């Protein structure tokens, strides 16, 4: 029997407002514990929350960018539960009437485009942070994060594989970052994901029992946790068992999910409309004003890159994964108008160097102007493409311009036919046996001779000329 997975994701994104959602406290990260707090976010009796307009503005941006319908009127609700990081005893969220619904985004996996529905987006406040002291039997709480604005983005159960889940998350994160409303940092928790997953035999149209996975703080974790959980559920069903509805935690060290709590222990939050907050009414004019200031979004940019630069869809997808990377590529193409060559260098050498040094494109040791200079040196025949790789590495480590490196290291390409012919003659004289083998029909040795000549010229000989001269001398 063939099975397929059904996946729906709940994503929490922390909004980059300066102040909290219902008070004027700063949202700045890393301040000493409990210094960004006030009576409102500490939940003192008798205080009143006041909604931060910027939070609504940012949420509308995301809702528009994900093709949602924006509710003319929405409501805040109290989600009641007890936990030491939640001083009020309830979290202000949205429940029956969220600000946005019925959206979608497109993802691309292995060249296939797919639409993933978004059920709803709502606003809510974050809770505080509990720190469990490893040396004493105590926990300490930092309320700086209490009241920091979040949006929750709930997907339809349209996702079928762990790869699609990864692609969907990357797409959401890219959109949030293009909009500059969330930094998307999964490790620091400003972009978090809970994954709901079930499996069913292919061809059936009802869903199986799902589990909810938590504790995944990277895209890889989400993909690995889902892949594991899909295998686990299939095995249970194949053994004639039943999947239990529960919340499971991903253990990245062991590479398994383990039960955290069952359905019986699930909370009943007793949601009800928050009487301290008026219904939120959004007029069309405000929405249109925001719509008119939206930037070019990842999908639009990708389509434009394919069209304007005639690069493959895969290249366009990688290059538009962040605005900064797309800007880098365009800045380089402006100076060296050969888009596919630029794309190859950016996707290969530039991204490779950034990964090795754990840097972002904004911190690239090779700015776009310098990369363009390097590409011009290849184009004009001053250096070969192979030497250019060495020069690039040197640019990364020393920060010097390419011309300086080429000069200092004497890397200018040898295009003097006589000099190359001398090197070829020497190689042939040194390898008499190989030459006679070659002449006896072992033509595969041609590559060996090319290699020897390149070695003798320390990689500087023009490869095309080496080939021509070798051929002439061996066959002449
Ligand atoms: P809850 O409020 O308990 O989290 P929801 O109905 O809001 O439940 O669903 C949460 C997420 O679970 C959504 O993303 C939804 O698409 C997904 N989902 C619902 N049913 C299933 C299922 N049977 N298998 C996989 N995902 C599911
Ligand atoms: Mg849930
Ligand atoms: Zn406060």
PDB file of C-alpha atoms and ligand atoms in Angstrom, residues 8-10 12 79 152 154 194-196 210 212 214 247 261 269, ligand 2:
ATOM      1  CA  UNK A   8      -0.301  21.775   7.925  1.00  0.00           C
ATOM      2  CA  UNK A   9       2.034  24.327   9.507  1.00  0.00           C
ATOM      3  CA  UNK A  10       1.482  26.949  12.182  1.00  0.00           C
ATOM      4  CA  UNK A  12       4.788  32.354  14.609  1.00  0.00           C
ATOM      5  CA  UNK A  79      -6.672  32.568  25.568  1.00  0.00           C
ATOM      6  CA  UNK A 152       0.517  33.438  13.628  1.00  0.00           C
ATOM      7  CA  UNK A 154      -1.810  28.904   9.801  1.00  0.00           C
ATOM      8  CA  UNK A 194       4.726  23.853  14.791  1.00  0.00           C
ATOM      9  CA  UNK A 195       4.036  21.094  12.287  1.00  0.00           C
ATOM     10  CA  UNK A 196       0.857  19.008  12.126  1.00  0.00           C
ATOM     11  CA  UNK A 210      -2.460  13.822  13.221  1.00  0.00           C
ATOM     12  CA  UNK A 212       1.725  18.029  16.284  1.00  0.00           C
ATOM     13  CA  UNK A 214       7.297  21.155  18.293  1.00  0.00           C
ATOM     14  CA  UNK A 247       1.976  16.648  20.737  1.00  0.00           C
ATOM     15  CA  UNK A 261       1.402  15.329  25.884  1.00  0.00           C
ATOM     16  CA  UNK A 269      -8.332  27.678  26.587  1.00  0.00           C
TER      17      UNK A 269
HETATM   18 MG1  LIG B   2      -1.965  23.756  16.982  1.00  0.00          MG
END
